[in-house]
Amino acid sequence: MYKLLEAFAWETVVRPDPVRERRLAELSALVAAAQEDDGYLNTFFGPRGPDQRYTDLAHGHELYCAGHLFQAAVARLRAGVEDDLTRTAIRLADRIYEDFGPDGLAGSDGHHEVEVGLMELYRATGHVRYRDLAGHFIEQRGHQTSEHHAIGHEYYLDDVPVREATVLRGHVVRAMYLTAGAVDLAVETGDGELLRALINQWENTWARRTYVTGGMGSRHLGESFGRDFELPPDRAYTETCGAVGAIMVAWRLLLATGESHYADAIERLLYNMIATSPNAEGDRFFYVNPLLAREPGIATAEGVAPFREDTLRATWFWVACCPTNVVRLLSSLSGYFATVRGDALTLQQYFTGEISTRLQDGRKVRLDVTTDYPWGGTVTVRVGQSPGRWTLRLRVPLWADGATLEHDGEVQAVEAGYASVTRQWDAGDVVVLHLPMAARLIQPDSHIDALRGTAAVQRGPLVYCAESVVSSDGAVDLETFRLDPGTRLESVPAAGPNDTAEVVRVRGVVTRPEPDRAWPYVEPSTAGAPAPAADVDLQPTTAEIDLVPYYAWSNRGPSTMRVWIPLSEGAPGQSPRTRP
Ligand SMILES: [Zn+2]
């Protein structure tokens, strides 16, 4: 409910709507009415009496819920509104400060969130005690005082102090929320040592514990990270909320460092994780986001919540944290598109719309951006209002090899990072960024055992997948398809009812079923044995299949799906097998 309130609060700024505004006021009043006289608020523990408060910090999500209320209130405060919601949140924050602040209770919530909520509330109100309390919660983590969990103290990120850790581990969403709060703390207190530790943790996590979709979390047990390079596509947990949290962290690191690869990470997460969770209509969603589905999902009866890892989107899961997390992110998305520093305005993400903002010295700038990205790679930026001389910067994604920038009748090559133009800008001036959108074959790092001998296809920021329901002849069994490593990657308009503009056609072979083996492991010298019966044709036949963007999979009924496709025989990394 707090995440929904946060989404409503952002929406009232972007798309004012009296019906939603009334609903927001009603829900805020409901929340305020549940608050106790001393400011405490939690409808599970509260009615059981004051002595029941904070009795199950490890699993009760008591402070976690408070953190989400704080973020909802911050969305309201950012809009310049003080109301029931903001007053309730501030009273609760003061209560928690009384209870856990100096000389207060030990311990903190098993599910991080209150830290980042308090940091944001500090920024919005200027009350230093919220920052200090967040710092207290963050610094006491890592001393192995948390309750037992099957995967150990790392489940709660309580195995190593935040400033000593070298990689993110344990429960993915907890890790992301804690890290987001810790980055805020480092920035607000000028703690360079803490910031460097957090950057190091993110870099190691991104390099070794992240799927090509940007998803994180390869273990279902504890909804957790696996070890380095433990990235099985079929057992990927990659919870949608983990992607929301990863965007929160990447955004903070982008602001703290100004480095474009954090904006690249946000883009990857947006197009391949956030966009994947809801269906085309927006009324069903994924909780987990695997990269390989060997069997089509099975629709559950009306009113029955399916298991989280089902490969069909559902209206509801037993734990329904993800949909409102997606909603609050999408409602605040306009805040992620551009940044200002000094006299430079930087476009971090590409979309069609208007940017109206001020440079740091207060001068007003307005830009109109036109693009059909990510289908097309042309981004046209027209200056609508200009205060004279300033710098326009455009992000060039790491994958955009061969990008060019066109302005003043000149075309110049631009490299990954930021393309920058400083000059006197006048209304009507136009800059055009061209990003190469040809589909590319992607190979996994050889350390990722589960992906050896496979490749994936990416076009622009979109990761593609093979889906059983949309093979070009409708008959290819994905289990038998092997991708030709030299295949052309041909972008073609999507045919038939589809929610994607283009598909990528690839060539490969379909292997014929082999005679049953009693045992699937053979010595290399006899690979391929036993000899087939003479009447079984084992010659592979060539086939073409159309890959769809990963975000669009499972939108056309139950299907099997593969992001990583095995390469055909003789391809690098594929173990040789003899055939008759
Ligand atoms: Zn979730």
XYZ file of C-alpha atoms and ligand atoms in Angstrom:
581
model
C 0.000 0.000 0.000
C 2.864 2.422 0.803
C 4.477 1.700 -2.570
C 1.139 2.338 -4.259
C 0.812 5.618 -2.337
C 4.301 6.565 -3.478
C 3.293 5.851 -7.086
C 0.126 7.972 -6.672
C 2.217 10.793 -5.227
C 4.582 10.814 -8.220
C 1.692 10.483 -10.679
C -0.108 13.518 -9.272
C 2.875 15.593 -10.400
C 3.309 14.071 -13.857
C -0.358 13.469 -14.766
C -2.675 15.284 -12.363
C -5.968 13.459 -11.994
C -8.665 14.464 -9.469
C -9.887 10.868 -9.053
C -6.409 9.628 -8.177
C -5.818 12.635 -5.937
C -8.965 11.788 -3.987
C -7.950 8.147 -3.703
C -4.537 9.257 -2.433
C -6.190 11.456 0.205
C -8.520 8.625 1.290
C -5.712 6.103 1.629
C -3.514 8.632 3.437
C -6.324 9.274 5.921
C -6.703 5.525 6.431
C -2.990 5.237 7.204
C -3.118 8.245 9.551
C -6.081 6.723 11.419
C -4.068 3.558 12.101
C -1.262 5.521 13.769
C -1.068 5.259 17.539
C -0.883 8.238 19.893
C 2.856 7.968 20.370
C 3.490 7.881 16.625
C 3.983 4.127 16.286
C 2.413 2.613 13.185
C 2.199 -1.001 12.127
C -1.124 -2.770 11.768
C 0.312 -6.230 12.468
C 2.252 -5.547 15.672
C 0.463 -2.401 16.870
C -2.916 -3.878 17.872
C -1.130 -6.611 19.903
C 0.068 -4.041 22.405
C 3.201 -1.952 22.943
C 5.185 -4.881 24.368
C 4.850 -6.709 21.046
C 6.600 -3.985 19.084
C 9.991 -4.945 17.595
C 9.676 -8.554 18.837
C 10.370 -10.072 15.417
C 12.797 -7.658 13.784
C 14.407 -10.401 11.686
C 11.231 -11.409 9.862
C 8.463 -8.975 10.826
C 9.201 -6.278 8.218
C 8.191 -3.637 10.775
C 10.860 -1.035 9.992
C 10.862 -2.148 6.364
C 7.237 -1.017 6.042
C 8.108 2.257 7.747
C 10.833 2.832 5.153
C 8.331 2.509 2.325
C 5.990 4.939 4.087
C 8.903 7.403 4.282
C 9.573 7.079 0.554
C 5.882 7.691 -0.180
C 5.984 10.804 2.008
C 9.143 11.995 0.250
C 7.363 11.752 -3.106
C 4.677 14.001 -1.644
C 7.180 16.457 -0.124
C 9.046 16.670 -3.439
C 5.778 17.827 -4.972
C 5.639 20.562 -2.344
C 2.710 19.009 -0.505
C 2.324 18.473 3.234
C -0.653 16.324 4.135
C -1.813 13.355 6.248
C 0.741 11.150 4.563
C 3.763 13.363 5.255
C 2.678 14.146 8.826
C 2.111 10.462 9.583
C 5.510 9.528 8.162
C 7.358 12.187 10.145
C 5.625 11.188 13.388
C 6.607 7.553 12.770
C 10.193 8.500 11.929
C 10.414 10.447 15.191
C 8.988 7.449 17.085
C 11.601 5.123 15.553
C 14.338 7.625 16.395
C 13.161 7.626 20.009
C 13.113 3.819 20.070
C 16.362 3.037 18.213
C 18.350 6.271 18.437
C 20.918 7.142 21.134
C 20.535 4.798 24.153
C 17.758 3.018 22.269
C 17.086 -0.576 21.331
C 19.717 -2.702 19.620
C 19.071 -4.425 16.315
C 17.465 -3.388 13.060
C 15.066 -4.804 10.540
C 15.911 -8.089 8.808
C 14.707 -6.585 5.531
C 16.547 -3.365 4.745
C 14.537 -0.398 3.497
C 14.217 1.868 6.526
C 17.797 3.053 5.872
C 17.123 4.451 2.396
C 13.710 5.725 3.515
C 15.303 7.664 6.383
C 18.046 9.067 4.125
C 15.456 10.324 1.650
C 13.349 11.752 4.463
C 16.454 13.539 5.749
C 16.993 15.090 2.325
C 13.365 16.157 2.048
C 13.030 17.590 5.568
C 16.579 18.536 6.589
C 16.162 16.730 9.924
C 19.681 15.443 10.667
C 18.432 12.845 13.163
C 16.984 10.786 10.287
C 20.389 10.697 8.582
C 22.071 9.741 11.843
C 19.578 6.971 12.521
C 20.064 5.592 8.996
C 23.823 5.658 9.615
C 23.314 3.806 12.893
C 21.285 1.071 11.183
C 23.812 0.774 8.337
C 26.950 0.681 10.479
C 25.651 -1.914 12.946
C 25.106 -4.361 10.075
C 27.756 -7.014 9.489
C 28.522 -8.122 13.027
C 26.699 -11.447 12.768
C 24.107 -10.699 15.396
C 21.074 -11.520 13.236
C 18.843 -14.490 13.784
C 19.720 -17.852 12.244
C 18.923 -18.239 8.565
C 19.440 -21.282 6.343
C 21.969 -19.440 4.187
C 23.670 -17.790 7.139
C 24.185 -14.199 8.208
C 24.805 -13.142 4.604
C 21.060 -13.499 3.990
C 20.638 -10.228 5.934
C 23.992 -8.783 4.720
C 25.027 -9.223 8.353
C 28.130 -11.311 7.609
C 30.557 -8.448 6.852
C 30.293 -4.723 7.731
C 29.087 -2.590 4.809
C 32.364 -0.716 4.433
C 34.431 -3.947 4.448
C 32.419 -6.021 1.952
C 33.759 -6.533 -1.586
C 30.672 -7.877 -3.349
C 26.896 -7.948 -2.887
C 25.530 -11.206 -1.552
C 22.613 -12.713 0.303
C 19.030 -11.653 -0.394
C 19.110 -9.516 -3.532
C 16.398 -6.990 -2.688
C 17.766 -6.479 0.828
C 21.249 -6.009 -0.628
C 20.025 -3.372 -3.085
C 17.948 -1.393 -0.581
C 20.785 -1.424 1.958
C 23.285 -0.327 -0.690
C 21.017 2.479 -1.902
C 20.734 3.822 1.654
C 24.473 3.435 2.212
C 25.329 5.370 -0.980
C 23.023 8.154 0.196
C 24.757 8.132 3.579
C 28.237 8.219 1.992
C 27.283 11.133 -0.262
C 25.506 13.127 2.448
C 28.324 12.727 4.962
C 31.194 13.063 2.468
C 32.411 9.573 3.380
C 34.678 8.720 0.442
C 35.861 5.464 1.976
C 32.297 4.153 2.261
C 31.450 5.303 -1.273
C 34.518 3.556 -2.724
C 33.583 0.337 -0.913
C 30.046 0.481 -2.320
C 31.277 1.200 -5.853
C 33.615 -1.785 -5.586
C 30.748 -4.009 -4.425
C 28.575 -2.915 -7.349
C 31.354 -3.348 -9.930
C 32.153 -6.891 -8.749
C 28.466 -7.771 -8.640
C 27.810 -6.377 -12.118
C 30.848 -8.188 -13.553
C 30.266 -11.602 -11.971
C 26.796 -11.971 -10.492
C 24.475 -10.359 -13.030
C 22.530 -11.889 -15.918
C 22.598 -10.388 -19.425
C 19.139 -8.938 -18.693
C 20.562 -7.042 -15.718
C 18.695 -9.441 -13.430
C 20.363 -10.522 -10.218
C 19.926 -13.534 -7.988
C 20.675 -17.053 -9.175
C 19.393 -18.956 -6.162
C 15.816 -19.584 -5.190
C 16.920 -20.471 -1.653
C 16.882 -17.173 0.194
C 16.060 -15.282 -3.039
C 19.780 -14.727 -3.127
C 22.890 -14.084 -5.154
C 24.952 -17.148 -6.047
C 28.725 -17.188 -6.105
C 30.732 -15.478 -8.842
C 29.719 -16.699 -12.335
C 26.974 -18.915 -10.902
C 24.392 -17.775 -13.441
C 22.230 -20.687 -14.591
C 19.603 -19.401 -17.049
C 16.880 -21.887 -16.095
C 17.286 -21.437 -12.335
C 17.603 -17.665 -12.477
C 15.519 -16.140 -9.691
C 16.121 -12.540 -10.806
C 13.217 -11.069 -8.882
C 11.575 -8.015 -10.400
C 12.060 -6.095 -7.128
C 15.787 -6.795 -7.338
C 15.835 -4.886 -10.632
C 13.937 -1.964 -9.083
C 16.504 -1.940 -6.272
C 19.417 -2.212 -8.722
C 18.101 0.848 -10.582
C 17.932 2.727 -7.258
C 21.591 1.874 -6.624
C 22.799 2.529 -10.185
C 21.023 5.896 -10.212
C 22.725 6.944 -6.973
C 26.135 5.828 -8.255
C 25.521 7.681 -11.520
C 24.850 10.876 -9.574
C 27.792 10.277 -7.241
C 30.357 9.536 -9.967
C 28.970 10.939 -13.236
C 30.053 7.729 -15.013
C 27.866 6.725 -17.949
C 28.039 2.960 -17.406
C 25.635 3.362 -14.499
C 23.099 4.886 -16.891
C 23.827 1.975 -19.264
C 22.981 -0.380 -16.407
C 19.709 1.466 -15.736
C 18.830 1.156 -19.425
C 19.564 -2.584 -19.459
C 17.446 -3.094 -16.342
C 14.570 -0.984 -17.640
C 14.245 -2.640 -21.049
C 14.970 -6.212 -20.024
C 13.761 -6.581 -16.443
C 11.227 -3.871 -15.590
C 9.546 -4.052 -18.999
C 9.395 -7.853 -18.753
C 7.501 -8.113 -15.499
C 4.077 -6.757 -16.509
C 2.195 -8.197 -19.488
C 1.211 -6.034 -22.464
C -2.085 -5.076 -20.773
C -0.421 -4.379 -17.422
C -2.702 -6.616 -15.349
C -0.404 -9.615 -14.827
C 3.208 -9.776 -13.800
C 6.287 -11.897 -13.288
C 7.879 -12.249 -9.869
C 10.898 -14.245 -11.088
C 12.401 -13.741 -14.526
C 14.286 -16.845 -15.748
C 16.265 -16.794 -19.009
C 15.290 -20.305 -20.031
C 11.912 -22.015 -19.812
C 12.037 -25.668 -20.810
C 8.298 -26.189 -20.494
C 5.358 -23.875 -21.118
C 3.747 -22.495 -17.965
C 0.444 -23.855 -16.750
C -2.400 -21.448 -16.092
C -3.816 -21.764 -12.570
C -7.512 -21.662 -11.751
C -9.142 -18.278 -11.265
C -8.368 -16.910 -7.809
C -5.479 -19.316 -7.209
C -2.068 -17.696 -6.891
C 0.490 -19.710 -8.834
C 3.928 -20.555 -7.598
C 6.303 -17.617 -7.967
C 8.555 -19.295 -10.475
C 5.792 -20.162 -12.895
C 6.542 -19.031 -16.442
C 3.181 -17.373 -16.945
C 2.515 -13.916 -15.583
C -0.083 -13.916 -12.822
C -2.516 -11.399 -11.374
C -1.275 -12.188 -7.894
C 1.397 -14.121 -6.050
C 1.503 -15.141 -2.419
C 4.061 -12.382 -1.878
C 3.051 -9.485 -4.107
C 5.936 -7.079 -3.578
C 6.816 -6.655 -7.246
C 3.876 -4.984 -9.036
C 3.689 -1.894 -6.846
C 7.467 -1.658 -6.987
C 7.221 -1.504 -10.800
C 4.404 1.025 -10.522
C 6.321 3.423 -8.253
C 9.351 3.192 -10.551
C 7.344 3.871 -13.710
C 5.502 6.742 -12.006
C 8.820 8.402 -11.124
C 10.610 7.415 -14.345
C 10.718 10.929 -15.778
C 13.167 11.764 -12.995
C 15.719 9.324 -14.412
C 15.955 10.736 -17.954
C 18.237 13.742 -17.542
C 20.688 15.248 -15.083
C 22.129 18.711 -14.554
C 25.528 19.581 -13.192
C 26.995 23.063 -13.441
C 26.058 24.462 -16.840
C 25.721 21.002 -18.422
C 22.465 19.210 -19.144
C 22.891 15.481 -19.820
C 20.373 13.176 -21.449
C 20.835 9.840 -19.692
C 17.947 7.918 -21.320
C 16.189 8.355 -24.657
C 12.495 8.861 -25.131
C 10.120 11.190 -26.956
C 9.149 14.106 -24.765
C 10.009 17.519 -23.433
C 12.630 18.393 -20.870
C 12.081 21.615 -19.015
C 14.615 22.331 -16.313
C 17.180 24.770 -14.915
C 20.947 24.685 -15.064
C 22.671 24.808 -11.688
C 22.985 28.597 -11.901
C 19.208 28.825 -12.307
C 19.036 29.506 -16.050
C 16.085 27.834 -17.772
C 16.470 25.305 -20.574
C 13.824 23.480 -22.591
C 14.458 20.659 -25.032
C 12.204 18.617 -27.270
C 13.396 15.065 -27.836
C 12.055 12.911 -30.668
C 12.977 9.270 -31.224
C 11.532 5.825 -31.793
C 14.291 4.307 -29.677
C 14.836 1.430 -28.954
C 13.502 0.385 -32.393
C 15.324 3.161 -34.198
C 18.697 4.606 -33.177
C 18.106 8.241 -34.175
C 17.569 10.711 -31.333
C 16.698 14.251 -32.404
C 17.114 16.973 -29.799
C 15.651 20.390 -30.622
C 16.387 23.346 -28.381
C 13.117 25.003 -27.336
C 14.418 27.584 -24.889
C 18.039 28.513 -24.290
C 19.719 30.919 -21.874
C 22.798 31.353 -24.080
C 25.973 29.348 -23.704
C 25.822 25.963 -21.992
C 26.724 22.312 -22.562
C 24.484 19.608 -23.962
C 25.626 16.040 -23.273
C 24.169 12.856 -24.726
C 24.908 9.375 -23.402
C 26.472 6.981 -25.897
C 25.865 3.421 -24.633
C 28.828 1.063 -24.346
C 27.366 -1.213 -27.043
C 26.932 1.653 -29.567
C 30.121 1.154 -31.564
C 30.051 3.534 -34.548
C 27.704 6.127 -33.066
C 27.731 9.617 -34.614
C 26.596 13.074 -33.573
C 25.240 15.524 -36.122
C 25.081 19.266 -35.508
C 25.843 22.474 -37.407
C 25.882 20.469 -40.635
C 28.707 18.257 -39.414
C 28.748 14.580 -38.509
C 31.330 13.417 -36.008
C 32.079 9.971 -34.608
C 31.410 9.696 -30.890
C 32.645 7.089 -28.456
C 30.924 5.345 -25.595
C 30.420 7.667 -22.662
C 29.034 11.149 -23.238
C 29.023 13.145 -26.465
C 29.314 16.773 -25.441
C 28.702 20.072 -27.244
C 29.386 23.433 -25.563
C 28.265 26.513 -27.449
C 25.801 29.333 -27.667
C 22.477 27.563 -28.131
C 19.499 29.263 -29.714
C 15.889 28.143 -29.876
C 15.478 25.911 -32.922
C 19.020 24.477 -32.866
C 19.032 20.755 -33.539
C 21.416 17.959 -32.554
C 20.950 14.421 -33.836
C 22.501 11.347 -32.231
C 22.708 8.217 -34.388
C 23.136 4.943 -32.511
C 23.845 1.810 -34.590
C 20.980 -0.606 -34.032
C 22.144 -3.705 -35.917
C 21.563 -6.887 -33.933
C 24.691 -8.323 -32.305
C 25.672 -11.805 -31.233
C 26.700 -11.877 -27.562
C 29.027 -14.483 -26.046
C 29.122 -15.283 -22.347
C 32.290 -15.133 -20.277
C 33.829 -18.613 -20.319
C 33.730 -18.680 -16.506
C 29.940 -18.997 -16.635
C 29.736 -22.784 -16.827
C 25.994 -22.899 -17.377
C 26.284 -20.847 -20.583
C 29.301 -22.459 -22.240
C 28.725 -23.166 -25.933
C 25.819 -20.727 -26.242
C 25.199 -17.241 -27.595
C 22.497 -14.599 -27.217
C 21.298 -11.782 -29.436
C 21.025 -8.145 -28.448
C 19.720 -5.301 -30.564
C 20.252 -1.847 -29.150
C 19.512 -2.201 -25.442
C 17.092 -5.084 -25.991
C 18.037 -8.669 -25.215
C 16.232 -11.107 -27.500
C 15.030 -14.642 -26.945
C 13.733 -17.605 -28.911
C 10.152 -18.376 -28.006
C 8.359 -21.531 -29.087
C 5.150 -19.849 -30.185
C 6.780 -17.520 -32.718
C 9.234 -19.640 -34.703
C 8.973 -18.616 -38.353
C 7.480 -21.914 -39.535
C 5.767 -22.567 -36.240
C 7.360 -26.003 -35.968
C 10.833 -25.628 -34.505
C 11.357 -27.319 -31.159
C 13.703 -24.991 -29.264
C 15.266 -27.946 -27.499
C 16.675 -29.146 -30.810
C 17.642 -25.790 -32.364
C 21.344 -24.987 -32.627
C 22.416 -21.499 -33.650
C 24.868 -21.130 -36.533
C 27.617 -18.903 -35.069
C 28.064 -17.313 -38.493
C 24.361 -16.543 -38.885
C 23.169 -13.287 -40.362
C 21.135 -11.351 -37.814
C 18.343 -9.925 -39.878
C 15.913 -7.452 -38.305
C 12.489 -7.894 -39.846
C 9.115 -6.355 -39.019
C 7.150 -8.506 -36.624
C 4.364 -10.404 -38.377
C 0.882 -11.001 -37.069
C -0.575 -9.927 -33.753
C 2.407 -8.972 -31.688
C 3.431 -6.351 -29.186
C 6.876 -5.846 -30.637
C 7.866 -3.785 -33.662
C 10.701 -5.945 -34.898
C 12.021 -9.462 -34.527
C 15.500 -10.733 -35.333
C 15.668 -13.677 -37.751
C 18.560 -16.068 -37.196
C 19.731 -19.186 -38.979
C 20.705 -22.466 -37.388
C 20.122 -26.170 -37.578
C 17.596 -28.472 -36.040
C 19.150 -31.641 -34.745
C 17.185 -34.818 -35.182
C 16.317 -36.854 -32.122
C 18.978 -39.329 -31.239
C 18.282 -42.907 -30.158
C 17.661 -43.119 -26.431
C 20.745 -43.562 -24.360
C 20.507 -45.441 -21.104
C 23.104 -43.082 -19.647
C 23.842 -39.541 -20.878
C 27.575 -39.503 -20.083
C 30.063 -41.096 -22.431
C 33.799 -41.246 -22.910
C 35.091 -38.819 -25.554
C 36.286 -41.633 -27.826
C 32.789 -43.017 -28.063
C 30.916 -39.727 -28.111
C 27.791 -40.062 -30.133
C 27.546 -43.795 -29.383
C 25.618 -45.990 -29.555
C 25.463 -46.261 -33.310
C 22.041 -45.346 -34.634
C 19.802 -47.733 -36.437
C 20.259 -47.462 -40.194
C 16.799 -46.026 -40.767
C 17.225 -43.070 -38.393
C 18.248 -39.912 -40.203
C 20.561 -37.947 -37.907
C 21.569 -35.321 -40.432
C 20.619 -31.927 -39.062
C 18.426 -29.723 -41.205
C 18.797 -25.984 -41.470
C 16.122 -23.743 -40.039
C 15.428 -20.082 -39.426
C 13.697 -18.787 -36.355
C 12.585 -15.327 -35.298
C 13.759 -14.016 -31.953
C 11.546 -11.630 -30.007
C 12.591 -9.096 -27.365
C 12.864 -10.876 -24.034
C 10.435 -8.431 -22.432
C 7.695 -9.628 -24.794
C 7.977 -13.334 -24.054
C 5.032 -15.271 -22.660
C 2.616 -12.589 -23.832
C 1.040 -14.826 -26.474
C 0.149 -17.827 -24.370
C 2.249 -20.579 -22.774
C 5.585 -21.084 -24.491
C 9.086 -22.346 -23.984
C 11.870 -19.775 -24.202
C 15.642 -19.424 -24.461
C 17.798 -16.312 -24.215
C 21.035 -18.303 -24.531
C 20.908 -20.584 -27.559
C 23.320 -23.508 -27.973
C 25.669 -23.031 -30.905
C 25.815 -25.633 -33.652
C 28.548 -28.224 -33.744
C 32.085 -27.177 -34.405
C 31.377 -23.742 -33.008
C 33.928 -22.396 -30.528
C 33.301 -23.636 -27.023
C 31.140 -26.542 -28.136
C 32.458 -29.989 -27.344
C 32.967 -32.008 -30.564
C 30.621 -34.876 -31.173
C 30.897 -37.391 -33.961
C 27.985 -38.202 -36.176
C 27.469 -40.924 -38.722
Zn 9.266 -8.526 -5.448
